Coordinates of C-alpha atoms and ligand atoms in Angstrom, one line a residue:
M1 CA -8.6 -15.7 15.1
T2 CA -5.3 -14.9 13.4
A3 CA -3.9 -15.5 10.4
S4 CA -0.8 -15.6 8.8
V5 CA 0.6 -13.0 6.1
L6 CA 4.4 -13.9 4.4
V7 CA 5.5 -10.6 3.4
L8 CA 8.0 -10.7 0.5
N9 CA 10.9 -8.2 -0.3
G10 CA 12.5 -8.4 -3.6
P11 CA 16.4 -7.7 -4.4
N12 CA 18.0 -4.9 -3.2
L13 CA 15.9 -4.1 -0.2
N14 CA 18.7 -5.6 2.1
L15 CA 20.1 -2.7 1.1
L16 CA 17.6 0.2 3.2
G17 CA 19.0 2.4 5.5
T18 CA 22.0 3.1 3.2
R19 CA 20.3 2.5 -0.3
E20 CA 19.6 6.0 -2.4
P21 CA 18.1 7.6 1.1
D22 CA 16.8 9.7 -0.8
I23 CA 13.9 7.5 -2.0
Y24 CA 14.3 5.1 0.1
G25 CA 14.2 6.6 3.3
S26 CA 16.5 5.5 6.6
D27 CA 14.6 2.5 7.7
T28 CA 16.1 -0.5 7.1
L29 CA 14.1 -3.7 6.4
D30 CA 14.8 -4.8 10.0
S31 CA 13.4 -2.3 11.5
I32 CA 10.3 -2.3 9.4
E33 CA 9.7 -6.1 10.3
A34 CA 10.6 -4.5 13.9
A35 CA 6.9 -2.1 13.3
C36 CA 5.2 -4.8 11.1
Q37 CA 5.7 -7.8 13.9
K38 CA 4.6 -5.1 16.5
R39 CA 1.5 -4.3 13.9
A40 CA 0.8 -7.9 13.6
K41 CA -0.4 -8.1 17.3
D42 CA -2.4 -5.9 17.6
L43 CA -4.0 -7.1 14.7
S44 CA -3.9 -10.3 15.3
L45 CA -1.9 -11.5 12.4
T46 CA 1.0 -13.3 12.4
V47 CA 4.2 -12.1 10.1
E48 CA 6.8 -13.9 8.6
F49 CA 9.8 -11.5 6.5
R50 CA 11.8 -12.8 3.7
Q51 CA 13.8 -11.0 1.1
T52 CA 15.5 -12.2 -1.6
N53 CA 17.8 -11.2 -4.7
N54 CA 16.6 -13.7 -6.7
E55 CA 13.8 -14.0 -8.7
G56 CA 13.5 -18.0 -9.0
E57 CA 13.1 -17.8 -5.1
M58 CA 10.4 -15.2 -5.4
V59 CA 8.4 -17.9 -7.2
D60 CA 9.1 -20.5 -5.2
W61 CA 8.1 -19.0 -1.8
V62 CA 4.9 -17.8 -3.3
Q63 CA 4.5 -20.5 -4.7
E64 CA 4.3 -22.4 -0.9
A65 CA 2.6 -19.2 0.5
A66 CA -0.6 -21.1 -1.4
G67 CA -0.6 -23.8 1.5
S68 CA 0.8 -22.1 4.3
H69 CA -0.2 -18.1 4.9
Q70 CA -3.5 -16.2 4.5
A71 CA -2.5 -13.7 2.5
L72 CA 0.9 -11.6 0.9
I73 CA 2.5 -8.3 1.0
V74 CA 4.8 -7.9 -1.9
N75 CA 7.4 -5.4 -2.7
A76 CA 9.3 -7.3 -5.7
G77 CA 12.0 -3.9 -5.7
A78 CA 12.7 -4.3 -9.3
Y79 CA 11.0 -7.7 -10.4
T80 CA 7.8 -5.2 -10.4
H81 CA 8.7 -4.1 -14.0
T82 CA 9.9 -6.8 -15.5
S83 CA 8.5 -10.2 -14.3
V84 CA 5.6 -12.2 -15.5
A85 CA 7.1 -15.3 -14.4
L86 CA 6.2 -13.4 -9.9
L87 CA 2.4 -12.4 -11.7
D88 CA 1.9 -15.8 -12.6
A89 CA 3.1 -17.6 -9.6
L90 CA 1.2 -14.8 -7.7
L91 CA -2.1 -15.1 -10.1
A92 CA -1.6 -19.0 -9.4
A93 CA -1.8 -18.7 -5.9
G94 CA -4.7 -17.3 -5.6
L95 CA -4.3 -15.1 -2.0
P96 CA -5.1 -12.0 -0.5
V97 CA -2.5 -9.8 -2.4
I98 CA -1.1 -6.1 -1.7
E99 CA 1.9 -4.5 -3.5
V100 CA 4.2 -2.1 -1.3
H101 CA 6.4 0.1 -2.2
L102 CA 8.7 2.8 0.0
S103 CA 8.9 5.4 -3.2
N104 CA 6.1 6.8 -4.9
I105 CA 6.8 4.7 -8.1
Y106 CA 4.3 7.1 -10.5
Q107 CA 6.4 9.9 -9.7
R108 CA 9.7 8.4 -11.1
D109 CA 11.1 7.0 -14.0
E110 CA 9.1 6.1 -16.6
F111 CA 10.3 2.0 -16.5
R112 CA 8.9 1.9 -13.0
Q113 CA 5.3 3.3 -13.7
K114 CA 4.3 -0.1 -14.9
S115 CA 3.4 -2.7 -12.3
Y116 CA 3.8 -7.1 -13.2
V117 CA 2.7 -6.9 -9.8
S118 CA -0.3 -5.1 -9.5
K119 CA -2.4 -7.1 -12.2
A120 CA -2.8 -9.6 -9.3
A121 CA -3.4 -6.9 -6.2
D122 CA -6.2 -6.8 -3.9
G123 CA -4.0 -2.9 -3.1
I124 CA -1.8 -0.9 -3.6
I125 CA 0.4 1.2 -1.4
C126 CA 3.5 3.3 -3.0
G127 CA 5.4 6.1 -1.7
L128 CA 4.4 5.7 2.2
G129 CA 8.0 4.5 3.3
G130 CA 8.1 1.5 5.1
L131 CA 4.8 2.2 7.0
G132 CA 3.0 1.1 3.8
Y133 CA 4.2 -2.6 5.1
E134 CA 1.8 -1.8 8.0
L135 CA -1.3 -0.2 6.9
A136 CA -1.0 -3.2 4.3
L137 CA -1.0 -5.1 7.2
E138 CA -4.4 -3.6 8.6
A139 CA -5.6 -3.7 4.9
L140 CA -5.5 -7.5 5.2
A141 CA -6.5 -8.3 8.6
Q142 CA -10.1 -6.0 7.9
R143 CA -10.4 -8.3 4.8
L144 CA -9.6 -11.6 6.6
G145 CA -11.4 -10.7 9.2
T146 CA -8.9 -11.1 12.4
L147 CA -10.6 -8.0 14.1
K148 CA -13.7 -9.8 14.7
E149 CA -14.6 -11.2 18.0
A150 CA -14.6 -15.0 17.7
Ligands
DQA1 C1 10.9 -0.5 -5.1 C2 11.1 0.9 -6.1 C3 11.8 -0.4 -7.2 O1 11.0 0.8 -8.7 C4 12.8 -0.3 -7.1 O2 13.6 -0.7 -8.2 C5 13.1 -0.4 -6.1 C6 11.6 -0.7 -5.3 C7 10.2 0.5 -4.0 O3 9.8 -0.1 -2.7 O4 9.9 1.5 -4.0 O5 13.9 -1.8 -5.6 O6 9.8 -1.3 -5.1

């Protein structure tokens, strides 16, 4: 069995590679996506990767995912800490959600230590850079049972 996972990335994550590399590392979003596509194959998952700098677009994508994907991985960037609209969309979608952050948000500014997304997340991975996305895929493969014999 296979399942489809939508990976959503929020504002400024398009700048990965050059954006504050001391905090976010040198991986680009493209290289993270490539690693995820590779890992997804081994896990019998298909992955669709998206990035937006617009909150409303992210909400639209979560709403659409309910009819087209079986799970979500969400790095909402700064919207993590501000967006009740995104939280509401995630709760309404009712899909398994893994929240990912490249940095360890709990070691950073106080305002980054509150996550609205967490209220809708089945699990949270932070502080492991791009590897966190791959680990989230593994967790979803277990959760969705894609590794079981047909
Ligand atoms: C981030 C952490 C957020 O606080 C920040 O606004 C980001 C990236 C992370 O992946 O570590 O844009 O989500």
